[in-house]
């Protein structure tokens, strides 16, 4: 009887994993970094070779389709590079985590691996194309959105190209964060058991290293001094783009901690996050930044002990 139950259990698990494989592939193509929770759940619930085989097949097929008619299908190849960078980032982090690397080191190495793959991929695509034209076209939707949001500071075509490293790395950081936030919900959704690791990051305890704070302050100082060193200004802005996303997720960790501590109901929590998405994201970034000094979660725990 127990043997029959065991066989049935593994059969259900295998079906769930294959469904998760398909969902991860589709979600990563359709929703880019929003598919990260499915990728993260896939890695932590199965063998790493399943994850990497899925990534290689998916990205490889997209690259072949895109490069077959480069001038007309380059967007497919371009998407393949971005999707591949996300798979590389999530996979590298999870591999290092499984081997006991602390989350700070694993995060830095995985971001570097994702960016490196993207650089190699884009060089492959751009061999027979004009780089500036393609990159400008890729960033055009973002430029249009920013011009609508800030009508008094219109950006010229091609202006955002020099900030592409910051935007790209920030999106990879976002994919890692999204994976942490929703991986548990995804594993529960697919009814899959996940392996716990001692070095794993607890999302509610997420705090950026001191180095990020001081580099952020240095970048702000460079911009505040209105330096004529264009390279320093560009580097500073690129880092601030990454830092803004990082502080956003630290702020979200603080918000989530508070909603649990004060026992927000489902409606109150949903309303809180809707407000953040629609209006309060800059405020949450500020919360994440100030949390370095204020340590809001520590203050709440002290309050809990005294009461």
Coordinates of C-alpha atoms in Angstrom, one line a residue:
X1 CA 0.0 0.0 0.0
X2 CA 2.8 2.4 0.9
X3 CA 4.7 1.5 -2.3
X4 CA 1.6 2.3 -4.3
X5 CA 1.2 5.7 -2.6
X6 CA 4.8 6.5 -3.2
X7 CA 4.5 5.6 -6.9
X8 CA 1.4 7.8 -7.2
X9 CA 3.1 10.7 -5.4
X10 CA 6.1 10.7 -7.7
X11 CA 3.9 10.4 -10.8
X12 CA 1.9 13.5 -9.7
X13 CA 5.2 15.3 -8.9
X14 CA 6.6 14.5 -12.4
X15 CA 3.5 15.8 -14.1
X16 CA 3.7 19.0 -12.0
X17 CA 7.3 19.5 -12.8
X18 CA 6.8 19.1 -16.6
X19 CA 3.9 21.5 -16.4
X20 CA 6.2 23.9 -14.5
X21 CA 8.8 23.5 -17.2
X22 CA 6.3 24.5 -19.9
X23 CA 5.0 27.4 -17.8
X24 CA 8.5 28.7 -17.1
X25 CA 9.4 28.7 -20.8
X26 CA 6.2 30.4 -21.9
X27 CA 6.1 32.9 -19.1
X28 CA 9.8 33.9 -19.6
X29 CA 9.1 34.6 -23.3
X30 CA 5.8 36.4 -22.9
X31 CA 6.5 38.3 -19.7
X32 CA 10.3 38.4 -19.5
X33 CA 11.3 38.9 -15.8
X34 CA 7.8 38.4 -14.6
X35 CA 8.3 34.7 -15.4
X36 CA 11.2 34.6 -12.9
X37 CA 9.2 33.0 -10.1
X38 CA 8.4 30.0 -12.3
X39 CA 12.1 29.7 -13.2
X40 CA 13.1 29.9 -9.6
X41 CA 10.5 27.4 -8.5
X42 CA 11.6 25.1 -11.3
X43 CA 15.2 25.1 -10.1
X44 CA 14.5 24.6 -6.4
X45 CA 12.1 21.8 -7.0
X46 CA 14.0 19.6 -9.5
X47 CA 17.5 18.7 -10.7
X48 CA 19.6 21.5 -12.1
X49 CA 20.0 19.7 -15.5
X50 CA 16.2 20.0 -16.1
X51 CA 16.5 23.8 -15.6
X52 CA 19.6 24.2 -17.8
X53 CA 18.3 21.9 -20.5
X54 CA 15.0 23.9 -20.7
X55 CA 17.0 27.2 -20.9
X56 CA 19.4 26.0 -23.6
X57 CA 16.6 24.6 -25.8
X58 CA 14.3 27.6 -25.4
X59 CA 17.0 30.3 -26.0
X60 CA 18.8 28.3 -28.7
X61 CA 15.6 27.8 -30.7
X62 CA 14.7 31.5 -30.4
X63 CA 18.3 32.5 -31.5
X64 CA 18.2 30.2 -34.5
X65 CA 14.8 31.6 -35.5
X66 CA 16.0 35.2 -35.0
X67 CA 19.3 34.8 -36.7
X68 CA 17.9 33.0 -39.7
X69 CA 16.6 36.3 -41.1
X70 CA 18.6 38.7 -39.0
X71 CA 17.4 42.0 -40.6
X72 CA 13.7 41.1 -40.3
X73 CA 13.7 38.8 -37.3
X74 CA 16.3 40.5 -35.0
X75 CA 13.6 41.2 -32.4
X76 CA 13.2 37.5 -31.8
X77 CA 17.0 37.1 -31.4
X78 CA 17.0 40.2 -29.2
X79 CA 14.3 38.7 -27.0
X80 CA 16.2 35.4 -26.9
X81 CA 19.3 37.2 -25.4
X82 CA 17.2 39.0 -22.8
X83 CA 15.4 35.8 -21.8
X84 CA 18.7 33.9 -21.8
X85 CA 20.2 36.5 -19.5
X86 CA 17.3 36.0 -17.0
X87 CA 17.6 32.2 -17.1
X88 CA 21.4 32.6 -16.6
X89 CA 20.9 35.0 -13.6
X90 CA 18.4 32.8 -11.9
X91 CA 20.2 29.6 -12.6
X92 CA 23.7 30.9 -11.5
X93 CA 22.3 32.3 -8.3
X94 CA 20.5 29.0 -7.5
X95 CA 23.5 26.9 -8.3
X96 CA 25.7 29.0 -6.0
X97 CA 23.0 29.0 -3.3
X98 CA 22.8 25.2 -3.5
X99 CA 26.6 25.1 -3.0
X100 CA 26.4 27.2 0.2
X101 CA 27.5 30.6 -1.2
X102 CA 26.0 33.5 0.8
X103 CA 23.3 35.4 -1.0
X104 CA 25.3 38.6 -1.4
X105 CA 28.1 36.8 -3.2
X106 CA 25.7 34.7 -5.2
X107 CA 23.7 37.7 -6.2
X108 CA 26.7 39.7 -7.5
X109 CA 28.1 36.8 -9.4
X110 CA 24.8 35.9 -11.0
X111 CA 24.1 39.4 -12.1
X112 CA 27.6 39.5 -13.7
X113 CA 26.9 36.2 -15.4
X114 CA 23.6 37.5 -16.8
X115 CA 25.1 40.7 -18.1
X116 CA 28.1 38.8 -19.6
X117 CA 25.7 36.5 -21.5
X118 CA 23.7 39.5 -22.7
X119 CA 26.9 41.3 -24.0
X120 CA 28.0 38.1 -25.9
X121 CA 24.5 37.6 -27.3
X122 CA 24.1 41.2 -28.4
X123 CA 27.5 41.2 -30.1
X124 CA 26.4 38.1 -32.0
X125 CA 23.3 39.9 -33.2
X126 CA 25.0 43.2 -34.0
X127 CA 27.8 41.8 -36.1
X128 CA 25.9 42.7 -39.3
X129 CA 23.8 45.6 -38.0
X130 CA 24.2 49.2 -36.8
X131 CA 24.3 48.9 -33.0
X132 CA 23.1 52.4 -32.2
X133 CA 20.0 52.1 -34.4
X134 CA 18.9 48.8 -33.0
X135 CA 19.5 49.8 -29.4
X136 CA 17.7 53.1 -29.8
X137 CA 14.7 51.3 -31.3
X138 CA 14.7 48.9 -28.4
X139 CA 14.7 51.7 -25.9
X140 CA 12.2 53.9 -27.8
X141 CA 9.1 52.8 -25.8
X142 CA 10.9 53.7 -22.5
X143 CA 11.9 57.1 -24.0
X144 CA 8.3 57.8 -25.0
X145 CA 7.0 56.8 -21.6
X146 CA 9.6 59.0 -19.8
X147 CA 8.8 62.0 -22.1
X148 CA 5.1 61.7 -21.2
X149 CA 5.9 61.4 -17.5
X150 CA 8.4 64.4 -17.6
X151 CA 7.2 66.7 -20.5
X152 CA 9.5 69.5 -19.4
X153 CA 12.6 67.3 -19.8
X154 CA 12.3 65.7 -23.3
X155 CA 14.8 63.0 -24.1
X156 CA 16.3 62.9 -27.6
X157 CA 16.4 59.6 -29.6
X158 CA 19.5 57.6 -28.6
X159 CA 20.0 59.4 -25.3
X160 CA 19.1 56.3 -23.2
X161 CA 21.6 54.0 -25.0
X162 CA 24.4 55.0 -22.6
X163 CA 22.1 54.1 -19.7
X164 CA 21.3 50.7 -21.1
X165 CA 23.7 48.9 -18.7
X166 CA 21.9 50.3 -15.7
X167 CA 18.4 49.5 -17.0
X168 CA 19.4 46.0 -18.1
X169 CA 21.2 45.1 -14.8
X170 CA 18.2 46.6 -12.8
X171 CA 15.8 44.3 -14.7
X172 CA 18.0 41.3 -13.9
X173 CA 18.0 42.3 -10.2
X174 CA 14.3 42.6 -10.5
X175 CA 14.0 39.1 -11.9
X176 CA 16.0 37.8 -8.9
X177 CA 13.8 39.7 -6.4
X178 CA 10.6 38.5 -8.2
X179 CA 11.8 35.0 -7.9
X180 CA 12.3 35.3 -4.2
X181 CA 9.0 36.9 -3.5
X182 CA 6.8 34.5 -5.4
X183 CA 8.7 31.2 -5.5
X184 CA 6.8 29.8 -2.5
X185 CA 3.4 30.7 -4.1
X186 CA 4.4 29.0 -7.3
X187 CA 5.6 25.8 -5.7
X188 CA 2.3 25.7 -3.7
X189 CA 0.3 26.4 -6.9
X190 CA 2.0 23.4 -8.7
X191 CA 2.0 21.3 -5.5
X192 CA 5.7 20.7 -5.7
X193 CA 8.1 20.1 -2.8
X194 CA 11.1 22.4 -2.8
X195 CA 14.5 21.8 -1.3
X196 CA 15.6 24.2 1.5
X197 CA 19.2 25.3 1.7
X198 CA 20.9 26.8 4.8
X199 CA 22.4 29.7 2.8
X200 CA 19.0 30.7 1.3
X201 CA 17.9 34.3 1.6
X202 CA 14.8 34.9 3.8
X203 CA 12.8 37.5 1.8
X204 CA 11.5 39.4 4.8
X205 CA 15.0 39.9 6.1
X206 CA 16.4 41.3 2.8
X207 CA 18.8 44.2 3.4
X208 CA 21.3 45.6 0.9
X209 CA 25.0 45.5 1.9
X210 CA 26.7 48.7 3.2
X211 CA 28.7 49.0 -0.1
X212 CA 25.5 49.7 -2.0
X213 CA 24.6 52.6 0.3
X214 CA 28.0 54.3 0.0
X215 CA 28.2 53.9 -3.7
X216 CA 24.7 55.4 -4.0
X217 CA 25.8 58.4 -1.9
X218 CA 28.9 58.7 -4.0
X219 CA 26.8 58.7 -7.2
X220 CA 24.5 61.3 -5.9
X221 CA 27.5 63.4 -4.9
X222 CA 28.9 63.2 -8.4
X223 CA 25.6 64.4 -9.9
X224 CA 25.2 67.1 -7.2
X225 CA 28.6 68.5 -8.0
X226 CA 27.7 68.9 -11.6
X227 CA 31.0 67.4 -12.7
X228 CA 32.2 67.9 -16.3
X229 CA 33.5 64.3 -16.2
X230 CA 30.9 62.7 -18.6
X231 CA 32.1 59.2 -17.9
X232 CA 31.7 59.6 -14.1
X233 CA 28.2 61.1 -14.6
X234 CA 27.1 58.3 -16.9
X235 CA 28.5 55.6 -14.5
X236 CA 26.8 57.4 -11.6
X237 CA 23.4 57.5 -13.3
X238 CA 23.7 53.8 -14.3
X239 CA 24.4 52.8 -10.8
X240 CA 21.6 54.9 -9.4
X241 CA 19.2 53.2 -11.8
X242 CA 20.2 49.8 -10.4
X243 CA 20.2 51.2 -6.8
X244 CA 16.6 52.5 -7.2
X245 CA 15.3 49.1 -8.1
X246 CA 17.3 47.5 -5.3
X247 CA 15.9 50.0 -2.7
X248 CA 12.4 49.4 -4.1
X249 CA 12.6 45.8 -3.2
X250 CA 14.2 46.5 0.2
X251 CA 11.3 48.9 0.8
X252 CA 8.8 46.2 -0.3
X253 CA 10.4 43.8 2.2
X254 CA 9.8 46.4 4.9
X255 CA 6.2 47.0 3.7
X256 CA 5.5 43.2 3.6
X257 CA 7.0 42.8 7.1
X258 CA 4.7 45.6 8.4
X259 CA 1.6 44.2 6.8
X260 CA 2.2 40.9 8.5
X261 CA 3.1 42.4 11.8
X262 CA 0.0 44.5 11.9
X263 CA -2.1 41.7 10.5
X264 CA -3.5 43.4 7.4
X265 CA -6.4 41.6 5.9
X266 CA -6.5 40.5 2.3
X267 CA -8.3 43.7 1.1
X268 CA -6.0 46.0 3.0
X269 CA -2.9 44.3 1.6
X270 CA -4.2 44.3 -1.9
X271 CA -5.1 48.0 -1.6
X272 CA -1.6 48.8 -0.2
X273 CA 0.2 47.1 -3.2
X274 CA -2.2 48.7 -5.7
X275 CA -1.3 52.1 -4.3
X276 CA 2.4 51.2 -4.5
X277 CA 2.1 50.2 -8.1
X278 CA 0.0 53.3 -9.1
X279 CA 1.6 56.1 -7.0
X280 CA 3.8 55.1 -4.1
X281 CA 6.8 53.4 -5.7
X282 CA 9.1 56.4 -5.2
X283 CA 8.0 56.5 -1.5
X284 CA 8.9 52.8 -1.2
X285 CA 12.3 53.4 -2.7
X286 CA 12.8 56.1 -0.1
X287 CA 11.7 53.7 2.6
X288 CA 14.3 51.2 1.4
X289 CA 17.0 53.8 1.4
X290 CA 16.2 55.2 4.8
X291 CA 15.9 51.6 6.2
X292 CA 19.7 51.4 6.2
X293 CA 19.8 53.8 9.1
X294 CA 16.3 53.4 10.6
X295 CA 16.1 49.6 10.4
X296 CA 12.3 49.7 10.6
X297 CA 12.0 45.9 11.2
X298 CA 14.4 46.0 14.1
X299 CA 12.3 48.9 15.7
X300 CA 9.1 46.9 15.3
X301 CA 10.7 43.8 16.9
X302 CA 11.9 46.0 19.9
X303 CA 8.4 47.3 20.2
X304 CA 7.1 43.7 20.2
X305 CA 9.5 42.8 23.0
X306 CA 8.6 45.7 25.2
X307 CA 4.9 45.0 24.9

